[in-house]
């Protein structure tokens, strides 16, 4: 499989998941200039008409999109790595966490990347402060959102990294959670491969 990514974008979640699962995958960096071009010189819109990362090209040639679907797809390729919860009551908590991160935190942060007006920025930040309190409640006193590490934590790591970038205040427990994830060897590998700081 081939993952189209941009450094520190939401594609970092599936990238971490690939490394956690120990899957064989190649990376292809997308340039987000006026044109969207892949590392190997193709027009990215020909691969994904939405022009967004993450985009996963399967070995069959099929193209899969949407971060939380890619995370589940990757986890399903290596069930023994237990990166998803697929049975029991926690299955629904797992899906709830993924959707919360996608719709409240990921898309809740997106406006800040578009250089919004001061008013829009303040409203976005206030909403995120509230949403990170909810994430803190979901984490509780556990090491990871579902107790064990899953791809939901890989996704949470990405948005918490953005929270740092945009100086959204989060609790000490969420900061410790971020550091716990960052210390994982697979996360360190993914950060290095994207040319990002590892500490
Ligand atoms: N619905 C997509 C959205 C992905 C998305 O927002 N990707 C961002 C990077 S984090 C992107 O590529 N933005 C460029 C654009 O949409 O034009 C998903 O959940 O995967």
Short mmCIF file of C-alpha atoms and ligand atoms in Angstrom, two decimals:
data_model
loop_
_atom_site.label_atom_id
_atom_site.label_comp_id
_atom_site.label_asym_id
_atom_site.label_seq_id
_atom_site.Cartn_x
_atom_site.Cartn_y
_atom_site.Cartn_z
CA UNK A 1 0.00 0.00 0.00
CA UNK A 2 1.00 3.60 -0.51
CA UNK A 3 0.15 6.44 1.87
CA UNK A 4 -0.09 9.97 0.48
CA UNK A 5 0.72 12.37 3.29
CA UNK A 6 1.78 15.87 4.21
CA UNK A 7 4.07 16.37 7.23
CA UNK A 8 2.16 16.80 10.53
CA UNK A 9 -1.20 16.72 8.72
CA UNK A 10 -3.96 14.33 9.73
CA UNK A 11 -2.22 11.71 7.57
CA UNK A 12 0.25 11.32 10.45
CA UNK A 13 -2.44 9.21 12.19
CA UNK A 14 -2.57 6.49 9.51
CA UNK A 15 1.22 6.77 9.16
CA UNK A 16 1.63 5.97 12.87
CA UNK A 17 -0.90 3.15 12.54
CA UNK A 18 1.09 1.61 9.65
CA UNK A 19 4.27 1.67 11.74
CA UNK A 20 2.48 0.33 14.86
CA UNK A 21 1.11 -2.54 12.76
CA UNK A 22 4.49 -3.17 11.13
CA UNK A 23 2.90 -3.11 7.68
CA UNK A 24 4.84 -2.84 4.48
CA UNK A 25 3.89 0.54 3.01
CA UNK A 26 5.52 3.27 0.98
CA UNK A 27 5.10 6.97 1.66
CA UNK A 28 4.44 9.60 -0.96
CA UNK A 29 4.61 13.23 0.14
CA UNK A 30 2.10 15.65 -1.35
CA UNK A 31 3.06 19.30 -1.91
CA UNK A 32 0.27 21.69 -0.98
CA UNK A 33 1.17 24.64 -3.15
CA UNK A 34 -1.02 26.26 -5.76
CA UNK A 35 -0.97 22.87 -7.40
CA UNK A 36 -1.07 19.60 -5.51
CA UNK A 37 1.74 17.41 -6.67
CA UNK A 38 2.98 14.07 -5.38
CA UNK A 39 6.61 13.35 -4.65
CA UNK A 40 6.79 11.36 -7.89
CA UNK A 41 5.48 14.28 -9.94
CA UNK A 42 1.81 13.39 -10.42
CA UNK A 43 -1.19 15.64 -10.12
CA UNK A 44 -2.63 14.62 -6.73
CA UNK A 45 -6.18 15.46 -7.87
CA UNK A 46 -5.90 12.57 -10.35
CA UNK A 47 -5.46 10.23 -7.38
CA UNK A 48 -7.91 11.85 -4.97
CA UNK A 49 -10.29 14.39 -6.54
CA UNK A 50 -10.74 15.99 -3.10
CA UNK A 51 -7.02 16.73 -3.06
CA UNK A 52 -6.83 15.84 0.63
CA UNK A 53 -4.50 13.66 2.65
CA UNK A 54 -4.58 11.02 4.02
CA UNK A 55 -5.10 8.99 0.88
CA UNK A 56 -4.27 5.33 0.80
CA UNK A 57 -3.59 3.48 -2.43
CA UNK A 58 -4.16 -0.22 -1.89
CA UNK A 59 -2.12 -2.93 -3.61
CA UNK A 60 -5.18 -3.57 -5.80
CA UNK A 61 -4.89 0.03 -7.07
CA UNK A 62 -8.06 1.09 -5.28
CA UNK A 63 -7.90 4.39 -3.45
CA UNK A 64 -9.32 4.81 0.05
CA UNK A 65 -9.87 8.12 1.84
CA UNK A 66 -11.16 9.51 5.19
CA UNK A 67 -8.75 9.33 8.10
CA UNK A 68 -10.90 7.35 10.49
CA UNK A 69 -11.68 4.75 7.79
CA UNK A 70 -7.99 4.43 6.90
CA UNK A 71 -7.16 3.95 10.57
CA UNK A 72 -9.66 1.10 10.83
CA UNK A 73 -8.53 -0.39 7.51
CA UNK A 74 -4.89 -0.41 8.64
CA UNK A 75 -5.80 -1.93 12.01
CA UNK A 76 -7.78 -4.66 10.21
CA UNK A 77 -4.72 -5.66 8.16
CA UNK A 78 -2.92 -6.76 11.35
CA UNK A 79 -5.57 -7.91 13.86
CA UNK A 80 -2.90 -9.43 16.12
CA UNK A 81 -1.51 -5.93 16.74
CA UNK A 82 -4.85 -5.10 18.43
CA UNK A 83 -4.94 -1.55 17.16
CA UNK A 84 -8.75 -1.53 17.01
CA UNK A 85 -11.46 -2.83 19.28
CA UNK A 86 -13.82 -4.90 17.20
CA UNK A 87 -15.89 -6.75 19.82
CA UNK A 88 -17.76 -6.12 23.04
CA UNK A 89 -19.11 -2.89 24.46
CA UNK A 90 -15.79 -1.07 23.99
CA UNK A 91 -16.17 -1.46 20.23
CA UNK A 92 -18.74 1.32 20.36
CA UNK A 93 -16.58 3.45 22.65
CA UNK A 94 -13.73 2.98 20.17
CA UNK A 95 -15.89 4.14 17.24
CA UNK A 96 -17.24 6.98 19.36
CA UNK A 97 -13.68 8.14 20.12
CA UNK A 98 -12.69 8.04 16.42
CA UNK A 99 -15.73 10.01 15.37
CA UNK A 100 -15.30 12.52 18.19
CA UNK A 101 -11.70 13.15 17.16
CA UNK A 102 -12.64 13.41 13.47
CA UNK A 103 -15.59 15.72 13.78
CA UNK A 104 -14.91 17.74 16.93
CA UNK A 105 -11.12 17.97 17.16
CA UNK A 106 -9.82 17.43 13.62
CA UNK A 107 -12.51 19.45 11.85
CA UNK A 108 -12.79 21.71 14.89
CA UNK A 109 -9.16 22.77 14.37
CA UNK A 110 -9.27 23.04 10.56
CA UNK A 111 -10.38 26.74 10.51
CA UNK A 112 -7.15 27.75 12.30
CA UNK A 113 -5.11 26.57 9.29
CA UNK A 114 -6.95 29.07 7.07
CA UNK A 115 -5.81 32.24 8.81
CA UNK A 116 -9.30 33.26 10.01
CA UNK A 117 -10.46 36.64 11.29
CA UNK A 118 -9.72 37.39 14.95
CA UNK A 119 -13.39 36.81 15.78
CA UNK A 120 -13.50 33.42 14.06
CA UNK A 121 -10.17 32.48 15.64
CA UNK A 122 -11.44 33.30 19.15
CA UNK A 123 -14.65 31.29 18.62
CA UNK A 124 -12.71 28.31 17.23
CA UNK A 125 -10.26 28.41 20.13
CA UNK A 126 -13.03 28.65 22.76
CA UNK A 127 -14.80 25.68 21.21
CA UNK A 128 -11.57 23.64 21.17
CA UNK A 129 -10.84 24.40 24.83
CA UNK A 130 -14.24 22.92 25.63
CA UNK A 131 -13.75 19.91 23.34
CA UNK A 132 -10.33 19.13 24.84
CA UNK A 133 -11.96 19.08 28.27
CA UNK A 134 -14.29 16.42 26.89
CA UNK A 135 -11.32 14.46 25.54
CA UNK A 136 -9.74 14.69 29.00
CA UNK A 137 -12.93 13.20 30.48
CA UNK A 138 -12.87 10.37 27.94
CA UNK A 139 -9.26 9.60 28.85
CA UNK A 140 -9.95 9.71 32.59
CA UNK A 141 -7.13 8.04 34.50
CA UNK A 142 -6.35 5.54 31.74
CA UNK A 143 -3.08 5.49 29.80
CA UNK A 144 -4.93 5.41 26.48
CA UNK A 145 -8.47 6.29 25.43
CA UNK A 146 -9.63 2.67 25.41
CA UNK A 147 -7.20 1.45 28.06
CA UNK A 148 -4.91 -0.24 25.50
CA UNK A 149 -3.26 1.71 22.66
CA UNK A 150 -5.44 1.85 19.54
CA UNK A 151 -5.49 3.87 16.34
CA UNK A 152 -7.79 6.34 18.15
CA UNK A 153 -4.73 7.36 20.19
CA UNK A 154 -2.70 7.81 16.99
CA UNK A 155 -5.41 10.19 15.74
CA UNK A 156 -5.61 11.99 19.11
CA UNK A 157 -1.83 12.50 18.96
CA UNK A 158 -2.17 14.36 15.66
CA UNK A 159 -4.78 16.81 16.92
CA UNK A 160 -2.97 17.35 20.23
CA UNK A 161 0.11 18.21 18.18
CA UNK A 162 -1.98 20.87 16.42
CA UNK A 163 -3.25 22.09 19.80
CA UNK A 164 0.40 22.74 20.71
CA UNK A 165 1.04 24.50 17.44
CA UNK A 166 -1.94 26.83 17.91
CA UNK A 167 -1.34 27.18 21.67
CA UNK A 168 -4.70 25.75 22.70
CA UNK A 169 -4.41 25.12 26.44
CA UNK A 170 -4.95 21.49 27.43
CA UNK A 171 -4.75 19.79 30.83
CA UNK A 172 -1.63 18.27 32.38
CA UNK A 173 -3.17 14.82 31.91
CA UNK A 174 -3.59 15.41 28.16
CA UNK A 175 -0.02 16.69 27.95
CA UNK A 176 1.20 13.53 29.71
CA UNK A 177 -0.96 11.45 27.35
CA UNK A 178 0.63 13.22 24.34
CA UNK A 179 4.13 12.50 25.66
CA UNK A 180 3.21 8.85 26.34
CA UNK A 181 2.16 8.42 22.72
CA UNK A 182 5.12 10.37 21.37
CA UNK A 183 7.53 8.07 23.23
CA UNK A 184 6.27 4.97 21.40
CA UNK A 185 8.91 3.64 18.96
CA UNK A 186 6.42 3.53 16.05
CA UNK A 187 5.47 7.16 16.66
CA UNK A 188 9.12 8.19 16.82
CA UNK A 189 9.71 6.40 13.51
CA UNK A 190 6.74 8.11 11.83
CA UNK A 191 7.83 11.54 13.13
CA UNK A 192 11.36 11.01 11.80
CA UNK A 193 10.03 9.84 8.43
CA UNK A 194 7.98 13.05 8.14
CA UNK A 195 10.95 15.21 9.18
CA UNK A 196 9.18 16.33 12.39
CA UNK A 197 10.63 16.94 15.86
CA UNK A 198 10.68 13.80 18.01
CA UNK A 199 10.78 15.56 21.39
N1 LIG B 1 -12.56 14.23 5.33
C1 LIG B 1 -11.14 14.05 5.25
C2 LIG B 1 -10.48 15.38 5.43
C3 LIG B 1 -8.98 15.26 5.47
C4 LIG B 1 -8.34 16.62 5.65
O1 LIG B 1 -8.92 17.55 6.20
N2 LIG B 1 -7.10 16.69 5.22
C5 LIG B 1 -6.37 17.95 5.23
C6 LIG B 1 -5.03 17.81 5.93
S1 LIG B 1 -5.21 17.45 7.67
C7 LIG B 1 -6.12 18.34 3.81
O2 LIG B 1 -5.60 17.58 3.03
N3 LIG B 1 -6.53 19.56 3.49
C8 LIG B 1 -6.38 20.11 2.20
C9 LIG B 1 -7.69 20.32 1.54
O3 LIG B 1 -8.71 19.75 2.00
O4 LIG B 1 -7.71 21.04 0.55
C10 LIG B 1 -10.68 13.04 6.30
O5 LIG B 1 -11.32 12.95 7.36
O6 LIG B 1 -9.69 12.35 6.07
#
